[in-house]
Amino acid sequence: MALAVPALARKALPTVLFTAVVVAAALWQHEAVSIGTHTLLTADPWWLALAAVATLALWPTSVCMLRGSIPAEPASRKLFALQLAVPAIGLIPAASLLIRMRFLRKAGLSRSAAVASMTLLGVAALVVRIPLVAVAILATPALVRRTGSQPPWHDLGARSSGWWQSAMDHPWRTAAIATAALVVLIAVVSAGTMTLQRWVRARGGWRGLASRLLHARTDAEFAWKSVAATAVRPSRAALLWICALLQPLLMVVALWAVLHAVGANLSLFDTFVVELVTVALAPLLPSPNGVAAKEITIAAGLTAVAGLSVGVAVGVALGYRLLTFWCQIPLGLASFAYLSHRRDI
C-alpha cells in the first residue's frame, strides 16, 4: 500500500501539469475570466435549473447505455455508482477504462468479454456521434455568415507566411527549436521501443507472444459472440442505441439552457452546431479526461462561430462544465469509495 500512493501520484502527474498550465493561462487572461465569472454569477437561475435537469437526465441514460452493452445483470445501483465514479477517476489517464474493466470482471465477465463490451459501448457512441458531428460541421459556415464572426482560420495564410518569414529571419533560433523537437521525438520513440521490448520479454519473447495472441484470438471470438448475442436482443439494443443518441442531445440542451441563462439567445440548432463541433475538436488538445480542453474549445467556438463576446463565452463555458463535469467530481469520489468498500472494483 505504501508503494501505491507514489504510483498513483505519477499517473496523476499529467493532470496536475496540465492544470498548472491552464491556471497560468487563466491568470494571463484574467480579465476575460473575471467577466465570465461575473456573467455566470448574474445568470438566470431558472435557465440554469433547466441545464441541471438536462445534466441529471444524462445519468440514467449512461446507466442504460452501459447495461445495453454487457451480457450480465449487475444491480442498477452499482451501475449508477460506476458511471458516477468514472468522470472523477478519469482525471487519472486510462483509469476510467481500468475501473470499468475491473467492475465487469467482478460481475463475472471474462477479460475478453469485458473488452468486447467496452468496445461495443465505444463503437455505439462513435457511430451515433459521427453523423451528428458531420451535420454540425456542414452547418458551421452558415452560422458564421449569420453571426458575422470571423473564424479563427480566416487569416491562417497570412499568419503562416509571418511564421515562415520569422523562421527565415532567425535561422539559429529555428535550428535550435528543430533540433530540440527532434531530440524529444527520438527520446519518445526510444522509450516506447524499450517499453515494448520489456513487455514482450516479460511474456516469453516473440515466440511466446505469438502463442498468447493466438489464444487471445480464440477468447476474443468467443467473447464477441457472447456480446453480439446481447447486442442484438431488442431490449438491450434499444437501451444501447437510443441512449447513445440521447446523450449528445441532452448535452446540447444543457449548453442551450446555460446560453439563455446569461442572455445569449442562441437557437437550439445553432447550439447543436457549436456543441458538436467543439466536442469534435476538444480531443485535439492533449488533456486527461478533457480537463480544460472542453472549456477552451467551447469558449473559442462560441466566440469564433457564434459571435459571442469573450467574457460571455467564458461564462457559458464555465457554467456548462461546472454542471456537466466539475460538480460531479465529489459524487464520483463518493461512488468510487462505495464501490471499493463493496469490493465491486
Short mmCIF file of C-alpha atoms in Angstrom, two decimals:
data_model
loop_
_atom_site.label_atom_id
_atom_site.label_comp_id
_atom_site.label_asym_id
_atom_site.label_seq_id
_atom_site.Cartn_x
_atom_site.Cartn_y
_atom_site.Cartn_z
CA MET A 1 0.00 0.00 0.00
CA ALA A 2 2.93 2.32 0.69
CA LEU A 3 4.05 2.00 -2.93
CA ALA A 4 0.57 2.59 -4.31
CA VAL A 5 0.50 6.29 -3.42
CA PRO A 6 3.64 7.28 -5.37
CA ALA A 7 2.44 5.19 -8.34
CA LEU A 8 -0.95 6.92 -8.21
CA ALA A 9 0.78 10.29 -7.96
CA ARG A 10 2.85 9.53 -11.07
CA LYS A 11 -0.29 8.59 -13.00
CA ALA A 12 -1.98 11.82 -11.92
CA LEU A 13 1.07 13.92 -12.88
CA PRO A 14 -0.21 14.77 -16.43
CA THR A 15 -3.44 16.10 -14.93
CA VAL A 16 -1.52 18.21 -12.41
CA LEU A 17 0.84 19.62 -15.06
CA PHE A 18 -1.97 20.43 -17.49
CA THR A 19 -3.98 22.05 -14.69
CA ALA A 20 -0.98 24.22 -13.84
CA VAL A 21 -0.74 25.32 -17.48
CA VAL A 22 -4.45 26.14 -17.54
CA VAL A 23 -4.19 28.13 -14.30
CA ALA A 24 -1.30 30.11 -15.79
CA ALA A 25 -3.36 30.79 -18.94
CA ALA A 26 -6.34 31.86 -16.80
CA LEU A 27 -4.12 34.31 -14.91
CA TRP A 28 -2.85 35.64 -18.22
CA GLN A 29 -6.44 36.15 -19.46
CA HIS A 30 -7.71 37.25 -16.05
CA GLU A 31 -9.94 39.99 -17.46
CA ALA A 32 -11.93 37.57 -19.64
CA VAL A 33 -12.17 35.09 -16.77
CA SER A 34 -13.35 37.84 -14.41
CA ILE A 35 -16.03 38.99 -16.86
CA GLY A 36 -17.11 35.41 -17.48
CA THR A 37 -17.36 34.69 -13.75
CA HIS A 38 -19.45 37.82 -13.16
CA THR A 39 -21.67 36.89 -16.11
CA LEU A 40 -22.23 33.43 -14.66
CA LEU A 41 -22.97 34.76 -11.16
CA THR A 42 -25.70 37.03 -12.55
CA ALA A 43 -27.25 34.32 -14.75
CA ASP A 44 -30.96 33.47 -14.72
CA PRO A 45 -31.42 30.66 -12.12
CA TRP A 46 -34.45 29.17 -13.93
CA TRP A 47 -32.45 28.55 -17.10
CA LEU A 48 -29.62 27.13 -15.00
CA ALA A 49 -32.17 24.81 -13.37
CA LEU A 50 -33.17 23.56 -16.83
CA ALA A 51 -29.49 22.91 -17.61
CA ALA A 52 -29.21 20.99 -14.33
CA VAL A 53 -32.25 18.87 -15.22
CA ALA A 54 -30.69 18.02 -18.61
CA THR A 55 -27.47 17.10 -16.83
CA LEU A 56 -29.28 14.86 -14.35
CA ALA A 57 -31.01 13.12 -17.27
CA LEU A 58 -27.56 12.09 -18.52
CA TRP A 59 -27.08 9.80 -15.52
CA PRO A 60 -29.86 7.24 -16.23
CA THR A 61 -29.04 7.27 -19.94
CA SER A 62 -25.40 6.42 -19.23
CA VAL A 63 -26.50 3.59 -16.92
CA CYS A 64 -28.92 2.20 -19.53
CA MET A 65 -26.30 2.51 -22.26
CA LEU A 66 -23.80 0.51 -20.21
CA ARG A 67 -26.42 -2.13 -19.38
CA GLY A 68 -27.23 -2.49 -23.07
CA SER A 69 -23.60 -3.33 -23.87
CA ILE A 70 -22.85 -6.06 -21.31
CA PRO A 71 -24.04 -9.69 -21.20
CA ALA A 72 -24.57 -9.57 -17.42
CA GLU A 73 -27.18 -8.38 -14.94
CA PRO A 74 -25.44 -6.28 -12.26
CA ALA A 75 -27.61 -4.25 -9.89
CA SER A 76 -28.70 -0.89 -11.22
CA ARG A 77 -27.37 0.93 -8.15
CA LYS A 78 -23.90 -0.50 -8.83
CA LEU A 79 -24.02 0.57 -12.47
CA PHE A 80 -25.17 4.01 -11.36
CA ALA A 81 -22.30 4.27 -8.88
CA LEU A 82 -19.85 3.14 -11.55
CA GLN A 83 -20.98 5.75 -14.06
CA LEU A 84 -20.75 8.45 -11.39
CA ALA A 85 -17.25 7.33 -10.41
CA VAL A 86 -15.86 7.24 -13.96
CA PRO A 87 -15.52 11.04 -14.53
CA ALA A 88 -13.77 11.58 -11.19
CA ILE A 89 -11.37 8.66 -11.59
CA GLY A 90 -10.90 9.60 -15.25
CA LEU A 91 -8.78 12.56 -14.10
CA ILE A 92 -6.04 9.92 -13.93
CA PRO A 93 -5.23 8.85 -17.54
CA ALA A 94 -6.63 5.40 -18.50
CA ALA A 95 -8.15 4.93 -15.02
CA SER A 96 -11.75 5.14 -16.26
CA LEU A 97 -11.21 2.19 -18.61
CA LEU A 98 -9.48 0.19 -15.87
CA ILE A 99 -12.24 0.76 -13.34
CA ARG A 100 -14.89 -0.33 -15.86
CA MET A 101 -12.85 -3.42 -16.70
CA ARG A 102 -12.45 -4.36 -13.04
CA PHE A 103 -16.17 -3.86 -12.45
CA LEU A 104 -17.11 -6.12 -15.35
CA ARG A 105 -14.62 -8.77 -14.25
CA LYS A 106 -16.14 -8.69 -10.77
CA ALA A 107 -19.57 -9.02 -12.42
CA GLY A 108 -18.47 -12.36 -13.89
CA LEU A 109 -17.29 -11.45 -17.38
CA SER A 110 -14.04 -12.79 -18.76
CA ARG A 111 -11.30 -10.35 -19.76
CA SER A 112 -12.15 -10.77 -23.44
CA ALA A 113 -15.87 -10.31 -22.81
CA ALA A 114 -15.19 -7.16 -20.77
CA VAL A 115 -13.01 -5.73 -23.55
CA ALA A 116 -15.65 -6.61 -26.13
CA SER A 117 -18.37 -4.92 -24.08
CA MET A 118 -16.31 -1.74 -23.66
CA THR A 119 -15.55 -1.79 -27.39
CA LEU A 120 -19.25 -2.14 -28.19
CA LEU A 121 -20.02 0.78 -25.87
CA GLY A 122 -17.42 2.96 -27.58
CA VAL A 123 -18.49 1.94 -31.08
CA ALA A 124 -22.14 2.79 -30.32
CA ALA A 125 -21.19 6.25 -29.05
CA LEU A 126 -18.91 6.84 -32.05
CA VAL A 127 -21.37 5.60 -34.68
CA VAL A 128 -24.10 7.86 -33.31
CA ARG A 129 -21.88 10.94 -32.96
CA ILE A 130 -20.20 10.81 -36.38
CA PRO A 131 -23.31 11.79 -38.40
CA LEU A 132 -24.25 14.40 -35.78
CA VAL A 133 -20.79 15.97 -35.98
CA ALA A 134 -20.91 15.82 -39.79
CA VAL A 135 -24.21 17.74 -39.81
CA ALA A 136 -22.79 20.30 -37.37
CA ILE A 137 -19.64 20.83 -39.46
CA LEU A 138 -21.67 21.29 -42.64
CA ALA A 139 -23.88 23.85 -40.88
CA THR A 140 -20.95 25.81 -39.38
CA PRO A 141 -20.28 28.12 -42.40
CA ALA A 142 -23.93 29.22 -42.48
CA LEU A 143 -23.83 30.00 -38.75
CA VAL A 144 -20.61 32.01 -39.20
CA ARG A 145 -22.20 34.03 -42.02
CA ARG A 146 -25.34 34.75 -39.94
CA THR A 147 -23.39 35.94 -36.93
CA GLY A 148 -20.83 37.87 -39.00
CA SER A 149 -17.99 36.43 -36.92
CA GLN A 150 -14.53 35.64 -38.20
CA PRO A 151 -13.47 32.01 -37.88
CA PRO A 152 -10.01 31.50 -36.35
CA TRP A 153 -8.64 30.23 -39.67
CA HIS A 154 -9.62 33.29 -41.74
CA ASP A 155 -6.07 34.72 -41.57
CA LEU A 156 -4.25 31.40 -41.40
CA GLY A 157 -2.39 32.07 -44.66
CA ALA A 158 -1.09 35.42 -43.50
CA ARG A 159 -0.06 34.03 -40.13
CA SER A 160 1.70 31.06 -41.79
CA SER A 161 3.63 33.47 -44.01
CA GLY A 162 4.57 35.52 -40.98
CA TRP A 163 5.80 32.44 -39.10
CA TRP A 164 7.84 31.31 -42.11
CA GLN A 165 9.37 34.77 -42.52
CA SER A 166 10.23 34.89 -38.81
CA ALA A 167 11.88 31.47 -39.09
CA MET A 168 13.96 32.65 -42.05
CA ASP A 169 14.96 35.86 -40.25
CA HIS A 170 16.23 33.91 -37.22
CA PRO A 171 17.88 30.75 -38.63
CA TRP A 172 19.81 29.87 -35.46
CA ARG A 173 16.70 30.01 -33.29
CA THR A 174 14.79 27.93 -35.85
CA ALA A 175 17.60 25.35 -35.97
CA ALA A 176 17.67 25.15 -32.15
CA ILE A 177 13.90 24.59 -31.95
CA ALA A 178 14.00 21.96 -34.71
CA THR A 179 16.91 20.17 -33.01
CA ALA A 180 15.13 20.17 -29.64
CA ALA A 181 11.96 18.80 -31.25
CA LEU A 182 13.97 16.07 -32.99
CA VAL A 183 15.69 15.11 -29.73
CA VAL A 184 12.34 14.88 -27.94
CA LEU A 185 10.91 12.76 -30.77
CA ILE A 186 13.89 10.38 -30.69
CA ALA A 187 13.64 10.11 -26.89
CA VAL A 188 9.92 9.31 -27.05
CA VAL A 189 10.41 6.69 -29.79
CA SER A 190 13.34 5.11 -27.91
CA ALA A 191 11.37 4.97 -24.66
CA GLY A 192 8.41 3.42 -26.46
CA THR A 193 10.63 0.83 -28.13
CA MET A 194 12.29 -0.13 -24.84
CA THR A 195 8.92 -0.40 -23.12
CA LEU A 196 7.64 -2.66 -25.91
CA GLN A 197 10.74 -4.87 -25.66
CA ARG A 198 10.38 -5.24 -21.90
CA TRP A 199 6.68 -6.04 -22.30
CA VAL A 200 7.44 -8.74 -24.88
CA ARG A 201 10.27 -10.26 -22.80
CA ALA A 202 8.00 -10.41 -19.74
CA ARG A 203 5.59 -12.52 -21.79
CA GLY A 204 8.06 -15.11 -23.00
CA GLY A 205 9.58 -13.33 -26.00
CA TRP A 206 8.24 -13.07 -29.51
CA ARG A 207 7.52 -16.81 -29.81
CA GLY A 208 5.58 -16.85 -26.57
CA LEU A 209 3.77 -13.69 -27.64
CA ALA A 210 2.61 -15.36 -30.85
CA SER A 211 1.04 -18.25 -28.95
CA ARG A 212 -0.56 -15.86 -26.46
CA LEU A 213 -2.02 -13.81 -29.31
CA LEU A 214 -3.46 -16.99 -30.86
CA HIS A 215 -5.04 -17.93 -27.54
CA ALA A 216 -6.32 -14.36 -27.10
CA ARG A 217 -7.88 -14.51 -30.57
CA THR A 218 -9.84 -17.62 -29.60
CA ASP A 219 -11.03 -15.97 -26.39
CA ALA A 220 -11.94 -12.81 -28.29
CA GLU A 221 -14.04 -14.73 -30.83
CA PHE A 222 -15.97 -16.42 -28.03
CA ALA A 223 -16.40 -13.10 -26.18
CA TRP A 224 -17.62 -11.30 -29.30
CA LYS A 225 -20.22 -13.99 -29.90
CA SER A 226 -21.49 -13.51 -26.36
CA VAL A 227 -21.57 -9.71 -26.65
CA ALA A 228 -23.08 -9.83 -30.13
CA ALA A 229 -25.84 -12.09 -28.85
CA THR A 230 -26.52 -9.46 -26.19
CA ALA A 231 -26.37 -6.55 -28.63
CA VAL A 232 -28.99 -7.99 -30.99
CA ARG A 233 -31.54 -8.57 -28.24
CA PRO A 234 -34.23 -5.94 -28.89
CA SER A 235 -34.37 -4.63 -25.32
CA ARG A 236 -30.56 -4.37 -24.99
CA ALA A 237 -30.16 -2.85 -28.46
CA ALA A 238 -32.81 -0.24 -27.69
CA LEU A 239 -31.08 0.70 -24.43
CA LEU A 240 -27.68 0.96 -26.11
CA TRP A 241 -28.53 2.88 -29.27
CA ILE A 242 -31.35 5.13 -28.02
CA CYS A 243 -29.32 6.24 -25.01
CA ALA A 244 -26.25 6.73 -27.20
CA LEU A 245 -28.32 9.18 -29.25
CA LEU A 246 -29.93 10.88 -26.25
CA GLN A 247 -26.64 11.68 -24.53
CA PRO A 248 -25.23 14.21 -27.04
CA LEU A 249 -28.69 15.75 -27.47
CA LEU A 250 -29.03 16.25 -23.71
CA MET A 251 -25.61 17.91 -23.69
CA VAL A 252 -26.87 20.29 -26.37
CA VAL A 253 -29.95 21.13 -24.26
CA ALA A 254 -27.71 21.79 -21.23
CA LEU A 255 -25.49 24.18 -23.22
CA TRP A 256 -28.54 25.88 -24.77
CA ALA A 257 -30.03 26.48 -21.31
CA VAL A 258 -26.76 27.95 -19.98
CA LEU A 259 -26.58 30.25 -23.02
CA HIS A 260 -30.08 31.55 -22.33
CA ALA A 261 -29.23 31.92 -18.64
CA VAL A 262 -26.56 34.53 -19.49
CA GLY A 263 -28.72 36.27 -22.09
CA ALA A 264 -27.17 34.73 -25.21
CA ASN A 265 -30.34 33.71 -27.07
CA LEU A 266 -28.77 31.23 -29.45
CA SER A 267 -31.24 28.92 -31.18
CA LEU A 268 -31.31 25.25 -30.28
CA PHE A 269 -29.94 24.20 -33.69
CA ASP A 270 -27.13 26.77 -33.54
CA THR A 271 -26.26 25.46 -30.08
CA PHE A 272 -26.24 21.95 -31.55
CA VAL A 273 -23.72 23.11 -34.17
CA VAL A 274 -21.40 24.75 -31.64
CA GLU A 275 -21.56 21.91 -29.11
CA LEU A 276 -20.94 19.08 -31.58
CA VAL A 277 -18.11 20.90 -33.37
CA THR A 278 -16.36 21.80 -30.12
CA VAL A 279 -16.73 18.24 -28.81
CA ALA A 280 -15.09 17.00 -32.02
CA LEU A 281 -12.22 19.49 -31.62
CA ALA A 282 -11.66 19.04 -27.87
CA PRO A 283 -9.60 15.80 -28.20
CA LEU A 284 -7.05 17.73 -30.30
CA LEU A 285 -5.94 19.40 -27.05
CA PRO A 286 -3.99 16.79 -25.07
CA SER A 287 -5.58 16.81 -21.63
CA PRO A 288 -6.67 14.00 -19.28
CA ASN A 289 -10.43 13.46 -19.50
CA GLY A 290 -10.81 16.75 -21.36
CA VAL A 291 -9.74 18.82 -18.34
CA ALA A 292 -9.92 22.46 -19.52
CA ALA A 293 -9.82 21.33 -23.17
CA LYS A 294 -13.61 21.39 -23.45
CA GLU A 295 -13.83 24.72 -21.63
CA ILE A 296 -11.31 26.22 -24.06
CA THR A 297 -12.91 24.78 -27.20
CA ILE A 298 -16.45 25.74 -26.12
CA ALA A 299 -15.40 29.31 -25.33
CA ALA A 300 -13.45 29.54 -28.60
CA GLY A 301 -16.35 28.06 -30.59
CA LEU A 302 -18.90 30.42 -29.09
CA THR A 303 -16.62 33.36 -29.89
CA ALA A 304 -15.42 32.34 -33.35
CA VAL A 305 -18.55 30.64 -34.68
CA ALA A 306 -21.49 32.09 -32.75
CA GLY A 307 -20.08 35.61 -32.47
CA LEU A 308 -20.37 35.93 -28.67
CA SER A 309 -18.07 38.24 -26.74
CA VAL A 310 -15.12 36.63 -24.99
CA GLY A 311 -16.46 37.33 -21.50
CA VAL A 312 -19.90 35.82 -22.19
CA ALA A 313 -18.34 32.80 -23.94
CA VAL A 314 -16.07 32.15 -20.96
CA GLY A 315 -19.03 32.42 -18.58
CA VAL A 316 -21.05 29.94 -20.64
CA ALA A 317 -18.12 27.50 -20.84
CA LEU A 318 -17.55 27.70 -17.07
CA GLY A 319 -21.23 27.23 -16.24
CA TYR A 320 -21.68 24.37 -18.69
CA ARG A 321 -18.63 22.46 -17.47
CA LEU A 322 -19.40 23.10 -13.82
CA LEU A 323 -22.81 21.48 -14.26
CA THR A 324 -21.82 18.62 -16.57
CA PHE A 325 -18.44 17.72 -15.07
CA TRP A 326 -16.85 19.54 -12.14
CA CYS A 327 -19.81 19.47 -9.75
CA GLN A 328 -19.99 15.70 -10.22
CA ILE A 329 -16.42 15.07 -9.01
CA PRO A 330 -17.34 14.86 -5.27
CA LEU A 331 -20.19 12.46 -6.07
CA GLY A 332 -17.82 10.44 -8.24
CA LEU A 333 -15.26 10.12 -5.44
CA ALA A 334 -18.00 9.03 -3.03
CA SER A 335 -19.23 6.46 -5.57
CA PHE A 336 -15.69 5.17 -6.03
CA ALA A 337 -15.36 4.76 -2.26
CA TYR A 338 -18.71 2.92 -2.16
CA LEU A 339 -17.70 0.50 -4.94
CA SER A 340 -14.31 -0.09 -3.32
CA HIS A 341 -15.94 -0.77 0.05
CA ARG A 342 -18.32 -3.27 -1.59
CA ARG A 343 -15.34 -4.83 -3.44
CA ASP A 344 -17.08 -4.32 -6.77
CA ILE A 345 -13.93 -2.89 -8.39
#
